[in-house]
CSV table of N, CA and C in Angstrom, one decimal:
chain,number,residue,atom,x,y,z
Y,11,MET,N,16.6,-12.0,19.1
Y,11,MET,CA,18.0,-11.8,18.7
Y,11,MET,C,18.7,-13.1,18.7
Y,12,VAL,N,19.7,-13.2,17.9
Y,12,VAL,CA,20.5,-14.5,17.8
Y,12,VAL,C,21.8,-14.2,18.3
Y,13,GLY,N,22.3,-15.1,19.3
Y,13,GLY,CA,23.6,-15.0,19.8
Y,13,GLY,C,24.6,-15.9,19.1
Y,14,LYS,N,25.8,-15.5,18.9
Y,14,LYS,CA,26.7,-16.4,18.3
Y,14,LYS,C,28.0,-16.4,19.0
Y,15,THR,N,28.5,-17.5,19.4
Y,15,THR,CA,29.8,-17.5,20.1
Y,15,THR,C,30.9,-17.2,19.1
Y,16,VAL,N,31.6,-16.1,19.3
Y,16,VAL,CA,32.7,-15.8,18.4
Y,16,VAL,C,34.1,-16.0,18.9
Y,17,GLU,N,34.2,-16.2,20.2
Y,17,GLU,CA,35.5,-16.4,20.8
Y,17,GLU,C,35.3,-17.0,22.2
Y,18,THR,N,36.1,-18.0,22.6
Y,18,THR,CA,36.1,-18.4,24.0
Y,18,THR,C,37.5,-18.2,24.5
Y,19,MET,N,37.6,-18.0,25.8
Y,19,MET,CA,38.9,-17.8,26.4
Y,19,MET,C,39.1,-19.0,27.4
Y,20,ASN,N,40.3,-19.5,27.5
Y,20,ASN,CA,40.7,-20.5,28.4
Y,20,ASN,C,41.6,-19.9,29.4
Y,21,ASP,N,41.4,-20.3,30.7
Y,21,ASP,CA,42.4,-19.9,31.7
Y,21,ASP,C,43.5,-20.9,31.6
Y,22,GLU,N,44.7,-20.6,31.3
Y,22,GLU,CA,45.8,-21.5,31.1
Y,22,GLU,C,46.4,-22.0,32.3
Y,23,ARG,N,45.9,-21.7,33.5
Y,23,ARG,CA,46.5,-22.2,34.7
Y,23,ARG,C,46.2,-23.7,34.9
Y,24,PRO,N,47.1,-24.4,35.4
Y,24,PRO,CA,46.9,-25.9,35.6
Y,24,PRO,C,45.7,-26.1,36.4
Y,25,GLY,N,44.8,-27.0,35.9
Y,25,GLY,CA,43.6,-27.4,36.6
Y,25,GLY,C,42.4,-26.5,36.4
Y,26,SER,N,42.6,-25.5,35.7
Y,26,SER,CA,41.5,-24.5,35.4
Y,26,SER,C,40.9,-24.8,34.1
Y,27,HIS,N,39.6,-24.9,34.0
Y,27,HIS,CA,38.9,-25.1,32.8
Y,27,HIS,C,37.7,-24.0,32.7
Y,28,PHE,N,38.1,-22.8,32.6
Y,28,PHE,CA,37.1,-21.7,32.6
Y,28,PHE,C,36.9,-21.3,31.1
Y,29,HIS,N,35.7,-21.2,30.7
Y,29,HIS,CA,35.3,-20.8,29.4
Y,29,HIS,C,34.4,-19.6,29.5
Y,30,ALA,N,34.7,-18.5,28.9
Y,30,ALA,CA,33.9,-17.3,28.9
Y,30,ALA,C,33.4,-17.0,27.5
Y,31,PRO,N,32.1,-17.4,27.2
Y,31,PRO,CA,31.7,-17.1,25.8
Y,31,PRO,C,31.4,-15.6,25.6
Y,32,PHE,N,31.6,-15.2,24.4
Y,32,PHE,CA,31.3,-13.8,24.0
Y,32,PHE,C,30.2,-13.8,23.0
Y,33,PHE,N,29.1,-13.2,23.3
Y,33,PHE,CA,28.0,-13.2,22.4
Y,33,PHE,C,27.9,-11.8,21.7
Y,34,LEU,N,27.7,-11.9,20.4
Y,34,LEU,CA,27.6,-10.7,19.6
Y,34,LEU,C,26.2,-10.7,19.0
Y,35,PHE,N,25.4,-9.8,19.3
Y,35,PHE,CA,24.0,-9.7,18.9
Y,35,PHE,C,23.9,-8.8,17.7
Y,36,LEU,N,23.5,-9.3,16.5
Y,36,LEU,CA,23.4,-8.6,15.3
Y,36,LEU,C,21.9,-8.5,15.0
Y,37,PRO,N,21.4,-7.3,14.8
Y,37,PRO,CA,20.0,-7.2,14.4
Y,37,PRO,C,19.8,-7.7,12.9
Y,38,CYS,N,18.8,-8.4,12.7
Y,38,CYS,CA,18.5,-8.9,11.3
Y,38,CYS,C,17.6,-7.9,10.6
Y,39,THR,N,18.1,-7.3,9.6
Y,39,THR,CA,17.2,-6.3,8.8
Y,39,THR,C,16.8,-7.0,7.5
Y,40,VAL,N,15.5,-6.6,7.2
Y,40,VAL,CA,14.9,-7.2,6.0
Y,40,VAL,C,14.2,-6.1,5.2
Y,41,PRO,N,14.5,-6.0,3.9
Y,41,PRO,CA,13.8,-4.9,3.1
Y,41,PRO,C,12.3,-5.1,3.1
Y,42,PRO,N,11.5,-4.1,2.8
Y,42,PRO,CA,10.1,-4.2,2.8
Y,42,PRO,C,9.6,-5.0,1.6
Y,43,LYS,N,8.4,-5.7,1.9
Y,43,LYS,CA,7.8,-6.4,0.9
Y,43,LYS,C,6.3,-6.3,1.1
Y,44,ILE,N,5.5,-5.8,0.1
Y,44,ILE,CA,4.1,-5.7,0.2
Y,44,ILE,C,3.4,-7.0,0.0
Y,45,THR,N,2.6,-7.4,1.0
Y,45,THR,CA,2.0,-8.7,1.0
Y,45,THR,C,0.5,-8.7,0.7
Y,46,HIS,N,-0.1,-7.5,0.7
Y,46,HIS,CA,-1.6,-7.4,0.4
Y,46,HIS,C,-1.9,-6.0,0.0
Y,47,VAL,N,-2.8,-5.8,-1.0
Y,47,VAL,CA,-3.4,-4.6,-1.3
Y,47,VAL,C,-4.9,-4.9,-1.6
Y,48,THR,N,-5.8,-3.9,-1.4
Y,48,THR,CA,-7.2,-4.1,-1.6
Y,48,THR,C,-7.5,-4.6,-3.0
Y,49,SER,N,-8.3,-5.6,-3.0
Y,49,SER,CA,-8.9,-6.2,-4.3
Y,49,SER,C,-7.8,-6.6,-5.3
Y,50,GLY,N,-6.6,-6.9,-4.8
Y,50,GLY,CA,-5.5,-7.3,-5.7
Y,50,GLY,C,-5.1,-6.2,-6.7
Y,51,GLY,N,-5.4,-5.0,-6.5
Y,51,GLY,CA,-5.0,-3.9,-7.3
Y,51,GLY,C,-6.0,-3.2,-8.3
Y,52,HIS,N,-7.2,-3.8,-8.3
Y,52,HIS,CA,-8.3,-3.2,-9.2
Y,52,HIS,C,-9.5,-3.2,-8.4
Y,53,LEU,N,-10.2,-2.0,-8.4
Y,53,LEU,CA,-11.4,-1.9,-7.5
Y,53,LEU,C,-12.4,-1.0,-8.3
Y,54,GLN,N,-13.6,-1.5,-8.3
Y,54,GLN,CA,-14.7,-0.7,-8.9
Y,54,GLN,C,-15.7,-0.3,-7.7
Y,55,VAL,N,-16.0,0.9,-7.7
Y,55,VAL,CA,-16.9,1.4,-6.6
Y,55,VAL,C,-18.0,2.3,-7.1
Y,56,ARG,N,-19.1,2.3,-6.5
Y,56,ARG,CA,-20.2,3.1,-6.9
Y,56,ARG,C,-20.0,4.6,-6.5
Y,57,LYS,N,-20.5,5.5,-7.4
Y,57,LYS,CA,-20.4,6.9,-7.1
Y,57,LYS,C,-21.2,7.1,-5.8
Y,58,GLY,N,-20.6,7.9,-4.9
Y,58,GLY,CA,-21.2,8.3,-3.6
Y,58,GLY,C,-20.9,7.3,-2.5
Y,59,SER,N,-20.3,6.2,-2.8
Y,59,SER,CA,-19.9,5.2,-1.7
Y,59,SER,C,-18.5,5.6,-1.1
Y,60,PRO,N,-18.3,5.1,0.1
Y,60,PRO,CA,-17.0,5.3,0.7
Y,60,PRO,C,-16.1,4.2,0.2
Y,61,VAL,N,-14.8,4.4,0.1
Y,61,VAL,CA,-13.8,3.4,-0.3
Y,61,VAL,C,-12.7,3.3,0.8
Y,62,ARG,N,-12.3,2.1,1.0
Y,62,ARG,CA,-11.3,1.8,2.0
Y,62,ARG,C,-10.2,1.0,1.3
Y,63,LEU,N,-9.0,1.7,1.1
Y,63,LEU,CA,-7.8,1.1,0.5
Y,63,LEU,C,-6.9,0.7,1.6
Y,64,GLU,N,-6.5,-0.6,1.5
Y,64,GLU,CA,-5.6,-1.2,2.5
Y,64,GLU,C,-4.3,-1.7,1.8
Y,65,CYS,N,-3.2,-1.6,2.6
Y,65,CYS,CA,-1.9,-2.1,2.1
Y,65,CYS,C,-1.2,-2.6,3.3
Y,66,SER,N,-0.7,-3.9,3.1
Y,66,SER,CA,0.1,-4.5,4.2
Y,66,SER,C,1.5,-4.8,3.7
Y,67,ALA,N,2.5,-4.8,4.6
Y,67,ALA,CA,3.8,-5.1,4.2
Y,67,ALA,C,4.6,-5.7,5.4
Y,68,THR,N,5.6,-6.4,5.0
Y,68,THR,CA,6.5,-7.0,6.0
Y,68,THR,C,7.9,-6.4,5.8
Y,69,GLY,N,8.7,-6.6,6.8
Y,69,GLY,CA,10.1,-6.2,6.8
Y,69,GLY,C,10.6,-6.0,8.2
Y,70,ASN,N,11.9,-5.8,8.3
Y,70,ASN,CA,12.5,-5.5,9.7
Y,70,ASN,C,13.5,-4.4,9.5
Y,71,PRO,N,13.3,-3.2,10.1
Y,71,PRO,CA,12.2,-2.9,10.9
Y,71,PRO,C,10.9,-2.8,10.1
Y,72,MET,N,9.8,-2.8,10.8
Y,72,MET,CA,8.5,-2.8,10.2
Y,72,MET,C,8.3,-1.5,9.3
Y,73,PRO,N,8.0,-1.7,8.0
Y,73,PRO,CA,7.9,-0.6,7.1
Y,73,PRO,C,6.7,0.4,7.4
Y,74,ASN,N,7.0,1.7,7.1
Y,74,ASN,CA,5.9,2.7,7.1
Y,74,ASN,C,5.2,2.6,5.7
Y,75,ILE,N,3.9,2.7,5.7
Y,75,ILE,CA,3.0,2.7,4.5
Y,75,ILE,C,2.6,4.1,4.2
Y,76,THR,N,2.9,4.5,3.0
Y,76,THR,CA,2.5,5.8,2.5
Y,76,THR,C,1.7,5.7,1.2
Y,77,TRP,N,0.6,6.5,1.2
Y,77,TRP,CA,-0.3,6.5,0.0
Y,77,TRP,C,-0.1,7.8,-0.8
Y,78,THR,N,0.0,7.6,-2.1
Y,78,THR,CA,0.1,8.8,-3.0
Y,78,THR,C,-0.9,8.5,-4.2
Y,79,ARG,N,-1.1,9.4,-5.1
Y,79,ARG,CA,-2.0,9.3,-6.2
Y,79,ARG,C,-1.2,9.6,-7.5
Y,80,LYS,N,-1.2,8.8,-8.5
Y,80,LYS,CA,-0.4,9.0,-9.7
Y,80,LYS,C,-1.0,10.2,-10.4
Y,81,ASN,N,-0.1,11.2,-10.7
Y,81,ASN,CA,-0.4,12.4,-11.4
Y,81,ASN,C,-1.4,13.3,-10.8
Y,82,ASN,N,-1.6,13.2,-9.5
Y,82,ASN,CA,-2.6,14.0,-8.8
Y,82,ASN,C,-2.4,14.0,-7.3
Y,83,LEU,N,-3.1,15.0,-6.7
Y,83,LEU,CA,-3.1,15.0,-5.2
Y,83,LEU,C,-4.1,14.0,-4.7
Y,84,LEU,N,-4.0,13.6,-3.5
Y,84,LEU,CA,-5.0,12.7,-2.9
Y,84,LEU,C,-6.3,13.5,-2.7
Y,85,PRO,N,-7.5,12.9,-2.6
Y,85,PRO,CA,-8.7,13.6,-2.4
Y,85,PRO,C,-8.8,14.6,-1.3
Y,86,ASN,N,-7.9,14.3,-0.2
Y,86,ASN,CA,-7.9,15.2,0.9
Y,86,ASN,C,-7.0,16.4,0.7
Y,87,GLY,N,-6.5,16.6,-0.6
Y,87,GLY,CA,-5.7,17.7,-0.9
Y,87,GLY,C,-4.2,17.6,-0.6
Y,88,GLU,N,-3.8,16.5,0.0
Y,88,GLU,CA,-2.4,16.3,0.4
Y,88,GLU,C,-1.7,15.5,-0.7
Y,89,GLU,N,-0.4,15.6,-0.7
Y,89,GLU,CA,0.5,14.9,-1.7
Y,89,GLU,C,0.6,13.4,-1.2
Y,90,GLN,N,0.6,13.2,0.1
Y,90,GLN,CA,0.8,11.8,0.6
Y,90,GLN,C,0.1,11.7,1.9
Y,91,PHE,N,-0.2,10.4,2.3
Y,91,PHE,CA,-0.9,10.1,3.6
Y,91,PHE,C,-0.2,8.8,4.1
Y,92,THR,N,0.3,8.9,5.4
Y,92,THR,CA,1.0,7.8,5.9
Y,92,THR,C,0.1,7.0,6.9
Y,93,ASN,N,-0.3,5.8,6.5
Y,93,ASN,CA,-1.1,4.9,7.2
Y,93,ASN,C,-1.4,3.7,6.4
Y,94,PRO,N,-1.5,2.5,6.9
Y,94,PRO,CA,-1.8,1.3,6.1
Y,94,PRO,C,-3.2,1.4,5.5
Y,95,VAL,N,-4.1,2.2,6.0
Y,95,VAL,CA,-5.5,2.3,5.5
Y,95,VAL,C,-5.7,3.8,5.0
Y,96,TYR,N,-6.3,3.9,3.8
Y,96,TYR,CA,-6.7,5.2,3.3
Y,96,TYR,C,-8.1,5.1,3.0
Y,97,VAL,N,-9.0,6.0,3.6
Y,97,VAL,CA,-10.4,6.0,3.3
Y,97,VAL,C,-10.8,7.2,2.5
Y,98,ILE,N,-11.6,7.0,1.5
Y,98,ILE,CA,-12.1,8.1,0.6
Y,98,ILE,C,-13.6,8.1,0.8
Y,99,GLU,N,-14.1,9.2,1.3
Y,99,GLU,CA,-15.6,9.3,1.5
Y,99,GLU,C,-16.2,9.8,0.2
Y,100,ASN,N,-17.5,9.5,0.0
Y,100,ASN,CA,-18.3,10.0,-1.0
Y,100,ASN,C,-17.6,10.0,-2.4
Y,101,MET,N,-17.3,8.8,-2.9
Y,101,MET,CA,-16.6,8.6,-4.1
Y,101,MET,C,-17.3,9.3,-5.3
Y,102,ASP,N,-16.5,9.9,-6.1
Y,102,ASP,CA,-17.0,10.4,-7.4
Y,102,ASP,C,-15.9,10.3,-8.5
Y,103,ARG,N,-16.2,10.6,-9.7
Y,103,ARG,CA,-15.3,10.4,-10.8
Y,103,ARG,C,-14.0,11.1,-10.7
Y,104,HIS,N,-14.0,12.3,-10.0
Y,104,HIS,CA,-12.8,13.1,-9.8
Y,104,HIS,C,-11.8,12.4,-8.8
Y,105,LYS,N,-12.3,11.5,-8.0
Y,105,LYS,CA,-11.4,10.8,-7.1
Y,105,LYS,C,-10.9,9.4,-7.6
Y,106,GLY,N,-11.4,9.1,-8.8
Y,106,GLY,CA,-10.9,7.8,-9.4
Y,106,GLY,C,-9.4,8.0,-9.8
Y,107,GLY,N,-8.8,6.9,-10.2
Y,107,GLY,CA,-7.4,6.9,-10.7
Y,107,GLY,C,-6.6,5.9,-10.1
Y,108,THR,N,-5.3,6.1,-10.1
Y,108,THR,CA,-4.3,5.1,-9.6
Y,108,THR,C,-3.7,5.6,-8.3
Y,109,TYR,N,-3.9,4.8,-7.3
Y,109,TYR,CA,-3.4,5.1,-5.9
Y,109,TYR,C,-2.2,4.1,-5.7
Y,110,ILE,N,-1.1,4.7,-5.2
Y,110,ILE,CA,0.1,4.0,-5.0
Y,110,ILE,C,0.4,3.8,-3.5
Y,111,CYS,N,0.6,2.6,-3.1
Y,111,CYS,CA,1.0,2.2,-1.8
Y,111,CYS,C,2.6,2.0,-1.8
Y,112,THR,N,3.3,2.7,-0.9
Y,112,THR,CA,4.7,2.6,-0.8
Y,112,THR,C,5.1,2.1,0.6
Y,113,ALA,N,5.9,1.1,0.7
Y,113,ALA,CA,6.4,0.6,2.0
Y,113,ALA,C,7.9,0.9,2.0
Y,114,ASN,N,8.3,1.5,3.1
Y,114,ASN,CA,9.7,1.9,3.3
Y,114,ASN,C,10.1,1.7,4.7
Y,115,ASN,N,11.2,1.0,4.9
Y,115,ASN,CA,11.8,0.9,6.3
Y,115,ASN,C,13.3,1.3,6.3
Y,116,GLY,N,13.8,1.9,5.3
Y,116,GLY,CA,15.1,2.3,5.2
Y,116,GLY,C,16.1,1.2,4.9
Y,117,VAL,N,15.7,0.0,4.6
Y,117,VAL,CA,16.5,-1.1,4.3
Y,117,VAL,C,16.3,-1.4,2.8
Y,118,GLY,N,17.3,-1.4,2.0
Y,118,GLY,CA,17.2,-1.8,0.6
Y,118,GLY,C,16.3,-0.8,-0.1
Y,119,GLN,N,15.6,-1.4,-1.2
Y,119,GLN,CA,14.7,-0.6,-2.0
Y,119,GLN,C,13.3,-0.5,-1.4
Y,120,VAL,N,12.6,0.6,-1.6
Y,120,VAL,CA,11.2,0.7,-1.2
Y,120,VAL,C,10.4,-0.3,-2.1
Y,121,ALA,N,9.2,-0.7,-1.5
Y,121,ALA,CA,8.3,-1.6,-2.3
Y,121,ALA,C,7.1,-0.8,-2.6
Y,122,THR,N,6.6,-1.0,-3.8
Y,122,THR,CA,5.4,-0.2,-4.2
Y,122,THR,C,4.4,-1.2,-4.8
Y,123,SER,N,3.1,-0.8,-4.7
Y,123,SER,CA,2.0,-1.5,-5.4
Y,123,SER,C,0.9,-0.5,-5.7
Y,124,GLN,N,0.1,-0.7,-6.7
Y,124,GLN,CA,-0.9,0.3,-7.0
Y,124,GLN,C,-2.3,-0.4,-7.0
Y,125,ILE,N,-3.3,0.5,-6.8
Y,125,ILE,CA,-4.7,0.1,-6.9
Y,125,ILE,C,-5.3,1.1,-7.9
Y,126,ILE,N,-5.9,0.5,-9.0
Y,126,ILE,CA,-6.6,1.3,-10.0
Y,126,ILE,C,-8.0,1.3,-9.5
Y,127,LEU,N,-8.5,2.5,-9.3
Y,127,LEU,CA,-9.9,2.7,-8.8
Y,127,LEU,C,-10.8,3.3,-9.9
Y,128,HIS,N,-11.8,2.5,-10.3
Y,128,HIS,CA,-12.8,2.8,-11.3
Y,128,HIS,C,-14.1,3.2,-10.6
Y,129,VAL,N,-14.7,4.3,-11.0
Y,129,VAL,CA,-15.9,4.8,-10.4
Y,129,VAL,C,-17.1,4.4,-11.3
Y,130,LEU,N,-18.1,3.7,-10.7
Y,130,LEU,CA,-19.3,3.3,-11.5
Y,130,LEU,C,-20.4,4.3,-11.1
Y,131,SER,N,-21.0,4.8,-12.2
Y,131,SER,CA,-22.1,5.8,-12.0
Y,131,SER,C,-23.3,5.4,-12.7
Y,132,PHE,N,-24.5,5.8,-12.3
Y,132,PHE,CA,-25.7,5.6,-13.0
Y,132,PHE,C,-25.8,6.6,-14.1
Y,133,LEU,N,-26.1,6.1,-15.3
Y,133,LEU,CA,-26.3,7.0,-16.5
Y,133,LEU,C,-27.6,6.5,-17.1
Y,134,LYS,N,-28.4,7.4,-17.5
Y,134,LYS,CA,-29.7,7.0,-18.2
Y,134,LYS,C,-29.4,6.8,-19.7
Y,135,SER,N,-29.8,5.6,-20.1
Y,135,SER,CA,-29.6,5.2,-21.5
Y,135,SER,C,-30.5,6.0,-22.4
Y,136,GLN,N,-30.0,6.5,-23.6
Y,136,GLN,CA,-30.8,7.2,-24.5
Y,136,GLN,C,-31.8,6.3,-25.2
Y,137,ASN,N,-31.5,5.1,-25.4
Y,137,ASN,CA,-32.3,4.1,-26.1
Y,137,ASN,C,-33.4,3.5,-25.3
Y,138,PHE,N,-33.1,3.4,-24.0
Y,138,PHE,CA,-34.0,2.7,-23.1
Y,138,PHE,C,-34.3,3.6,-21.9
Y,139,SER,N,-35.5,3.5,-21.3
Y,139,SER,CA,-35.8,4.3,-20.1
Y,139,SER,C,-35.5,3.5,-18.9
Y,140,GLN,N,-34.3,3.0,-18.8
Y,140,GLN,CA,-33.8,2.3,-17.6
Y,140,GLN,C,-32.4,2.8,-17.2
Y,141,LEU,N,-32.1,2.6,-16.0
Y,141,LEU,CA,-30.8,3.0,-15.5
Y,141,LEU,C,-29.8,1.9,-15.6
Y,142,THR,N,-28.7,2.2,-16.1
Y,142,THR,CA,-27.7,1.1,-16.3
Y,142,THR,C,-26.4,1.6,-15.6
Y,143,PHE,N,-25.5,0.6,-15.2
Y,143,PHE,CA,-24.2,0.9,-14.6
Y,143,PHE,C,-23.3,1.1,-15.8
Y,144,LYS,N,-22.5,2.2,-15.7
Y,144,LYS,CA,-21.4,2.4,-16.7
Y,144,LYS,C,-20.2,2.6,-15.9
Y,145,SER,N,-19.1,2.2,-16.5
Y,145,SER,CA,-17.8,2.4,-15.8
Y,145,SER,C,-17.1,3.6,-16.3
Y,146,TRP,N,-16.7,4.5,-15.4
Y,146,TRP,CA,-16.0,5.7,-15.8
Y,146,TRP,C,-14.5,5.5,-15.4
Y,147,LYS,N,-13.6,5.8,-16.3
Y,147,LYS,CA,-12.2,5.6,-16.1
Y,147,LYS,C,-11.5,7.0,-16.2
Y,148,PRO,N,-10.4,7.2,-15.5
Y,148,PRO,CA,-9.8,8.5,-15.5
Y,148,PRO,C,-9.4,9.0,-16.9
Y,149,GLU,N,-9.1,8.1,-17.8
Y,149,GLU,CA,-8.7,8.5,-19.2
Y,149,GLU,C,-9.9,9.1,-20.0
Y,150,MET,N,-11.1,8.9,-19.4
Y,150,MET,CA,-12.3,9.4,-20.1
Y,150,MET,C,-12.7,10.8,-19.7
Y,151,ALA,N,-11.9,11.5,-18.9
Y,151,ALA,CA,-12.2,12.8,-18.5
Y,151,ALA,C,-12.3,13.8,-19.7
Y,152,GLY,N,-13.3,14.6,-19.7
Y,152,GLY,CA,-13.5,15.5,-20.8
Y,152,GLY,C,-14.2,15.0,-22.0
Y,153,GLN,N,-14.5,13.7,-22.0
Y,153,GLN,CA,-15.2,13.1,-23.2
Y,153,GLN,C,-16.7,13.2,-23.1
Y,154,ASP,N,-17.4,13.0,-24.2
Y,154,ASP,CA,-18.9,13.0,-24.2
Y,154,ASP,C,-19.3,11.6,-23.7
Y,155,LEU,N,-19.9,11.6,-22.5
Y,155,LEU,CA,-20.2,10.3,-21.9
Y,155,LEU,C,-21.6,9.8,-22.4
Y,156,SER,N,-22.3,10.5,-23.2
Y,156,SER,CA,-23.7,10.1,-23.6
Y,156,SER,C,-23.6,8.9,-24.5
Y,157,ARG,N,-22.4,8.7,-25.1
Y,157,ARG,CA,-22.3,7.5,-26.0
Y,157,ARG,C,-22.0,6.2,-25.3
Y,158,LEU,N,-21.9,6.3,-24.0
Y,158,LEU,CA,-21.6,5.0,-23.2
Y,158,LEU,C,-22.8,4.1,-23.2
């Protein structure tokens, strides 16, 4: 805390030099600012792997971090999850998409950042008898993936 002398009082009696400082302590509040998200906001992960999404923020008071998923529930079935770290087990294409980190401390505007999560899966090529990595994106849902 920072103290600031806002007034001094002098004893006006002859020969007296008494000063009584008055300190006013003002808390310093700072709006939230996101300082880090996993992989800078884009992450590719293999099907079946676990994923650890991390979000860090500064502010005073220290912001709460909440995770949501754009246009969908989180894989755990909840609308939101409050913690700087969100872990998704056994990744699959249904769990891909845009995850939003929100930092809020009640001061000013909330801060948000997003992580776009792409799921990589093994698909057998029709032209070759080898396995190749192909990237599945949420906008590909319901499409014929044999053309990849």
